[in-house]
Amino acid sequence: MRPFIALAASLLCVSAALSAPVHAHPVADDPATAHFLANEAVLIEAGETKILFDPLFTNSYNTYPLVDPQTKAALMAGEAPFDGIDAVFVSHVHGDHFDAEEMNAYLAAHRDVILVAPFQARLDMRQAAGWSETFEARLRIMPFVAEPQALSLAGGAIEVTAVHIPHAGGAQRAHIQNMAYRVTLNTEATVMHLGDATPDTPIYDTHAAHFEARRTDRAFPPYWLIGRWGGNETRARLNADEITGIHLPMLAPSWLSQTGEDYFTAPGQTRGLHPHSDD
Ligand SMILES: [Zn+2]
């Protein structure tokens, strides 16, 4: 598999360099990287293109780690590595993923940032302190529909396809719109963030064509997908080269270390997004 992947990837890079002005940052000098903050908060950086998933939340439910105050302050202030963020993605509106007031404050402070979020996030933000009508132009709201959604941001430097995957927990959580985002940065690195996606498989079969449509370099599934399915089935279902589990509780489940799979467990951990360029 690897030589084929490397060849396909280098062809992609060559054609992108010839045709796409968005591909401003050389791949080899500037490999894409994922940085872990806490819970499901991840920064993805590819050259000068940067996105955040589920970065602003305030409720640990006494179970999940919060972003530490210094990191949160740097994020709100736009200090490195949180300078030049292009877009923030929210998977769903639970308090361990999203805080409407903090998001309002963030958008007020960072006037170029685009927010991609479920419609429930917009409803919450409009009710929360700090809302401004001027934010509307920077919101890319995902409707609560079954069909896959596509978005292009930052002049094509960020390509998004998203599907609604129900929240884990069954009927009790069915009213929550949980989005699974697949995002390609600078045409070079593709990541997937699934929020609190259910491990029940029928919805993944329903969206098989969506998952097959593009290979993901690294997916960040909630750890319970790996627990339920195992690593190989998780990679196969998501069509991902590599997976790193997220959303670990402070007390990690005992089976975790036995899976032999990769997880983000501590703030500051990073993972490369270029398995094909390591050859
Ligand atoms: Zn949730």
Short mmCIF file of C-alpha atoms and ligand atoms in Angstrom, two decimals:
data_model
loop_
_atom_site.label_atom_id
_atom_site.label_comp_id
_atom_site.label_asym_id
_atom_site.label_seq_id
_atom_site.Cartn_x
_atom_site.Cartn_y
_atom_site.Cartn_z
CA MET A 1 0.00 0.00 0.00
CA ARG A 2 2.62 2.55 0.99
CA PRO A 3 4.39 3.08 -2.37
CA PHE A 4 1.02 3.62 -4.02
CA ILE A 5 -0.03 6.10 -1.35
CA ALA A 6 3.27 7.95 -1.66
CA LEU A 7 2.96 8.14 -5.44
CA ALA A 8 -0.64 9.30 -5.34
CA ALA A 9 0.23 11.89 -2.72
CA SER A 10 3.20 13.26 -4.63
CA LEU A 11 1.12 13.50 -7.80
CA LEU A 12 -1.50 15.40 -5.85
CA CYS A 13 1.12 17.76 -4.47
CA VAL A 14 2.65 18.38 -7.90
CA SER A 15 -0.68 19.08 -9.55
CA ALA A 16 -1.70 21.32 -6.66
CA ALA A 17 1.56 23.27 -6.89
CA LEU A 18 1.06 23.80 -10.62
CA SER A 19 -2.55 24.83 -10.52
CA ALA A 20 -3.66 26.02 -7.10
CA PRO A 21 -2.57 29.37 -5.74
CA VAL A 22 -3.91 28.38 -2.31
CA HIS A 23 -1.07 25.89 -1.95
CA ALA A 24 1.31 28.56 -0.75
CA HIS A 25 3.28 26.59 1.79
CA PRO A 26 5.65 23.82 0.76
CA VAL A 27 4.64 20.46 2.16
CA ALA A 28 8.09 19.07 2.84
CA ASP A 29 9.29 22.09 4.84
CA ASP A 30 6.12 22.54 6.77
CA PRO A 31 4.37 19.27 7.55
CA ALA A 32 0.83 19.43 8.86
CA THR A 33 0.43 18.74 12.55
CA ALA A 34 -2.34 18.10 15.04
CA HIS A 35 -1.94 19.57 18.53
CA PHE A 36 -4.04 18.29 21.41
CA LEU A 37 -5.57 20.73 23.91
CA ALA A 38 -8.00 18.65 26.01
CA ASN A 39 -11.07 16.45 25.64
CA GLU A 40 -11.99 16.85 21.92
CA ALA A 41 -10.16 20.15 21.40
CA VAL A 42 -7.57 19.84 18.64
CA LEU A 43 -5.60 22.42 16.65
CA ILE A 44 -4.69 21.43 13.10
CA GLU A 45 -1.92 23.37 11.43
CA ALA A 46 -0.82 23.04 7.79
CA GLY A 47 1.55 25.80 6.84
CA GLU A 48 -0.28 29.00 7.65
CA THR A 49 -3.68 27.34 7.47
CA LYS A 50 -4.99 26.64 10.96
CA ILE A 51 -8.25 25.29 12.28
CA LEU A 52 -9.58 24.39 15.71
CA PHE A 53 -12.08 21.70 16.66
CA ASP A 54 -14.24 22.05 19.80
CA PRO A 55 -11.77 24.43 21.48
CA LEU A 56 -14.02 26.50 23.77
CA PHE A 57 -15.87 24.70 26.53
CA THR A 58 -16.29 25.14 30.25
CA ASN A 59 -18.05 22.06 31.61
CA SER A 60 -16.07 18.99 32.58
CA TYR A 61 -19.14 17.18 33.93
CA ASN A 62 -16.61 16.14 36.62
CA THR A 63 -15.34 13.60 34.12
CA TYR A 64 -13.45 15.20 31.23
CA PRO A 65 -10.37 17.43 31.33
CA LEU A 66 -10.77 21.13 30.63
CA VAL A 67 -8.32 23.20 28.58
CA ASP A 68 -5.85 24.54 31.13
CA PRO A 69 -6.24 28.26 31.90
CA GLN A 70 -2.93 29.34 30.34
CA THR A 71 -3.72 27.59 27.07
CA LYS A 72 -7.24 29.03 27.10
CA ALA A 73 -5.84 32.53 27.66
CA ALA A 74 -3.39 32.13 24.76
CA LEU A 75 -6.20 30.86 22.55
CA MET A 76 -8.48 33.79 23.41
CA ALA A 77 -5.60 36.23 22.88
CA GLY A 78 -4.56 34.66 19.58
CA GLU A 79 -1.01 34.00 20.78
CA ALA A 80 1.09 31.31 19.12
CA PRO A 81 0.24 28.64 18.23
CA PHE A 82 -3.27 30.10 18.14
CA ASP A 83 -2.37 33.05 15.92
CA GLY A 84 -3.84 33.20 12.46
CA ILE A 85 -6.69 30.75 13.06
CA ASP A 86 -8.78 30.52 9.89
CA ALA A 87 -11.78 28.60 11.15
CA VAL A 88 -13.26 27.04 14.27
CA PHE A 89 -15.40 23.91 14.06
CA VAL A 90 -17.96 22.91 16.67
CA SER A 91 -19.20 19.33 16.64
CA HIS A 92 -22.21 19.84 18.93
CA VAL A 93 -23.44 22.06 21.75
CA HIS A 94 -22.76 19.97 24.85
CA GLY A 95 -20.85 21.84 27.54
CA ASP A 96 -17.71 19.73 27.25
CA HIS A 97 -17.38 20.85 23.58
CA PHE A 98 -18.89 24.31 23.33
CA ASP A 99 -19.56 27.43 25.38
CA ALA A 100 -21.70 30.04 23.62
CA GLU A 101 -20.48 33.02 25.64
CA GLU A 102 -16.83 32.13 25.12
CA MET A 103 -17.45 31.64 21.41
CA ASN A 104 -19.04 35.08 21.21
CA ALA A 105 -16.03 36.57 22.99
CA TYR A 106 -13.67 34.72 20.66
CA LEU A 107 -15.42 35.89 17.50
CA ALA A 108 -15.48 39.46 18.82
CA ALA A 109 -11.73 39.34 19.42
CA HIS A 110 -10.82 37.58 16.14
CA ARG A 111 -12.61 39.28 13.32
CA ASP A 112 -11.31 37.12 10.50
CA VAL A 113 -12.22 33.75 11.98
CA ILE A 114 -15.02 31.69 10.40
CA LEU A 115 -17.18 29.52 12.65
CA VAL A 116 -18.54 26.24 11.31
CA ALA A 117 -21.17 24.85 13.65
CA PRO A 118 -24.54 23.11 13.99
CA PHE A 119 -27.59 25.37 13.97
CA GLN A 120 -28.01 24.74 17.72
CA ALA A 121 -24.73 26.56 18.37
CA ARG A 122 -26.06 29.67 16.64
CA LEU A 123 -29.26 29.55 18.70
CA ASP A 124 -27.21 29.35 21.91
CA MET A 125 -24.84 32.12 20.85
CA ARG A 126 -27.71 34.48 20.04
CA GLN A 127 -29.02 33.97 23.60
CA ALA A 128 -25.63 34.33 25.26
CA ALA A 129 -23.75 37.39 26.47
CA GLY A 130 -21.54 39.04 23.88
CA TRP A 131 -23.58 38.16 20.79
CA SER A 132 -23.27 40.59 17.88
CA GLU A 133 -25.26 40.57 14.65
CA THR A 134 -21.96 41.26 12.89
CA PHE A 135 -20.99 37.62 13.57
CA GLU A 136 -23.62 36.33 11.15
CA ALA A 137 -21.44 36.98 8.12
CA ARG A 138 -18.78 34.67 9.59
CA LEU A 139 -21.05 31.80 10.58
CA ARG A 140 -21.28 28.73 8.40
CA ILE A 141 -24.21 26.96 9.96
CA MET A 142 -24.78 23.28 9.29
CA PRO A 143 -28.46 22.47 8.85
CA PHE A 144 -29.80 19.48 10.80
CA VAL A 145 -30.31 17.27 7.74
CA ALA A 146 -29.32 13.78 6.69
CA GLU A 147 -27.45 14.72 3.51
CA PRO A 148 -23.70 15.38 3.52
CA GLN A 149 -22.79 19.08 3.45
CA ALA A 150 -19.84 20.65 1.63
CA LEU A 151 -18.09 23.94 2.34
CA SER A 152 -15.07 25.70 0.93
CA LEU A 153 -13.29 28.26 3.13
CA ALA A 154 -10.22 30.48 2.95
CA GLY A 155 -10.21 30.62 -0.83
CA GLY A 156 -10.15 26.83 -1.10
CA ALA A 157 -7.36 26.30 1.44
CA ILE A 158 -9.94 24.59 3.65
CA GLU A 159 -12.32 22.09 2.06
CA VAL A 160 -15.00 20.63 4.30
CA THR A 161 -17.43 17.78 3.92
CA ALA A 162 -19.62 16.99 6.89
CA VAL A 163 -22.32 14.55 7.87
CA HIS A 164 -24.63 14.39 10.83
CA ILE A 165 -23.75 11.33 12.88
CA PRO A 166 -26.06 10.91 15.87
CA HIS A 167 -24.61 11.49 19.32
CA ALA A 168 -23.70 8.37 21.27
CA GLY A 169 -26.31 7.38 23.82
CA GLY A 170 -29.32 6.65 21.66
CA ALA A 171 -32.77 8.27 21.78
CA GLN A 172 -31.95 10.34 24.85
CA ARG A 173 -29.40 12.34 22.82
CA ALA A 174 -31.10 12.22 19.43
CA HIS A 175 -32.14 15.88 19.58
CA ILE A 176 -28.47 16.95 19.59
CA GLN A 177 -27.03 17.71 16.19
CA ASN A 178 -23.59 16.10 16.19
CA MET A 179 -21.47 16.81 13.13
CA ALA A 180 -18.61 14.70 11.78
CA TYR A 181 -16.28 16.96 9.80
CA ARG A 182 -13.76 15.85 7.21
CA VAL A 183 -11.45 18.74 6.43
CA THR A 184 -8.66 19.02 3.86
CA LEU A 185 -6.10 21.77 4.44
CA ASN A 186 -4.06 23.22 1.55
CA THR A 187 -5.07 20.18 -0.54
CA GLU A 188 -2.41 18.24 1.37
CA ALA A 189 -3.70 17.03 4.72
CA THR A 190 -7.09 15.55 5.51
CA VAL A 191 -8.39 15.13 9.04
CA MET A 192 -11.68 13.95 10.50
CA HIS A 193 -13.30 14.97 13.77
CA LEU A 194 -16.48 13.19 14.78
CA GLY A 195 -17.60 14.88 17.97
CA ASP A 196 -19.47 12.39 20.15
CA ALA A 197 -20.45 10.10 17.30
CA THR A 198 -22.41 6.97 18.07
CA PRO A 199 -20.69 3.59 17.67
CA ASP A 200 -23.94 2.15 16.27
CA THR A 201 -22.98 1.16 12.76
CA PRO A 202 -26.08 1.63 10.54
CA ILE A 203 -25.50 5.38 10.10
CA TYR A 204 -21.94 4.70 8.88
CA ASP A 205 -23.32 2.26 6.33
CA THR A 206 -25.84 4.90 5.26
CA HIS A 207 -22.95 7.32 4.68
CA ALA A 208 -20.52 4.77 3.21
CA ALA A 209 -20.21 6.78 -0.02
CA HIS A 210 -19.32 9.89 1.96
CA PHE A 211 -16.54 8.10 3.83
CA GLU A 212 -15.26 6.44 0.65
CA ALA A 213 -15.18 9.69 -1.28
CA ARG A 214 -11.91 10.85 0.26
CA ARG A 215 -9.12 9.20 2.20
CA THR A 216 -8.45 10.78 5.60
CA ASP A 217 -4.83 11.01 6.75
CA ARG A 218 -5.74 10.99 10.41
CA ALA A 219 -9.14 10.72 12.07
CA PHE A 220 -9.88 11.68 15.67
CA PRO A 221 -12.74 9.43 16.74
CA PRO A 222 -14.13 9.45 20.27
CA TYR A 223 -12.30 6.62 22.04
CA TRP A 224 -15.48 4.55 22.32
CA LEU A 225 -15.52 3.95 18.57
CA ILE A 226 -12.14 2.24 18.90
CA GLY A 227 -13.37 0.41 22.00
CA ARG A 228 -16.44 -0.91 20.23
CA TRP A 229 -15.02 -1.56 16.78
CA GLY A 230 -11.28 -2.06 17.29
CA GLY A 231 -8.63 -0.12 15.40
CA ASN A 232 -8.82 -1.90 12.06
CA GLU A 233 -12.56 -1.60 11.70
CA THR A 234 -12.42 2.05 12.79
CA ARG A 235 -9.83 2.85 10.11
CA ALA A 236 -11.83 0.92 7.52
CA ARG A 237 -15.18 2.48 8.34
CA LEU A 238 -13.82 6.00 8.41
CA ASN A 239 -11.48 5.39 5.45
CA ALA A 240 -8.58 6.74 7.51
CA ASP A 241 -4.87 5.92 7.29
CA GLU A 242 -4.41 6.56 10.98
CA ILE A 243 -6.60 7.21 14.01
CA THR A 244 -6.03 8.95 17.31
CA GLY A 245 -8.76 8.52 19.91
CA ILE A 246 -9.97 11.56 21.83
CA HIS A 247 -12.52 12.45 24.56
CA LEU A 248 -10.77 10.37 27.19
CA PRO A 249 -12.13 10.82 30.70
CA MET A 250 -9.71 11.85 33.45
CA LEU A 251 -9.90 8.28 34.67
CA ALA A 252 -9.03 6.42 31.48
CA PRO A 253 -10.85 3.11 31.04
CA SER A 254 -8.73 0.10 31.90
CA TRP A 255 -9.14 -1.53 28.48
CA LEU A 256 -7.56 1.43 26.72
CA SER A 257 -3.91 0.38 26.92
CA GLN A 258 -4.78 -3.11 25.74
CA THR A 259 -6.09 -1.93 22.37
CA GLY A 260 -2.59 -1.03 21.15
CA GLU A 261 -4.16 1.98 19.43
CA ASP A 262 -3.22 5.65 19.57
CA TYR A 263 -4.96 8.19 21.83
CA PHE A 264 -4.49 11.77 22.84
CA THR A 265 -4.21 11.62 26.61
CA ALA A 266 -2.21 14.70 27.64
CA PRO A 267 -2.32 18.36 26.58
CA GLY A 268 0.47 19.31 24.23
CA GLN A 269 0.68 15.95 22.46
CA THR A 270 1.10 16.25 18.69
CA ARG A 271 0.71 13.97 15.70
CA GLY A 272 1.98 14.42 12.16
CA LEU A 273 -0.47 14.30 9.29
CA HIS A 274 1.86 13.14 6.54
CA PRO A 275 2.34 9.40 6.80
CA HIS A 276 3.18 9.33 3.07
CA SER A 277 5.99 11.90 3.38
CA ASP A 278 7.82 9.87 6.05
CA ASP A 279 8.86 7.21 3.50
ZN ZN B 1 -21.80 15.35 23.77
#
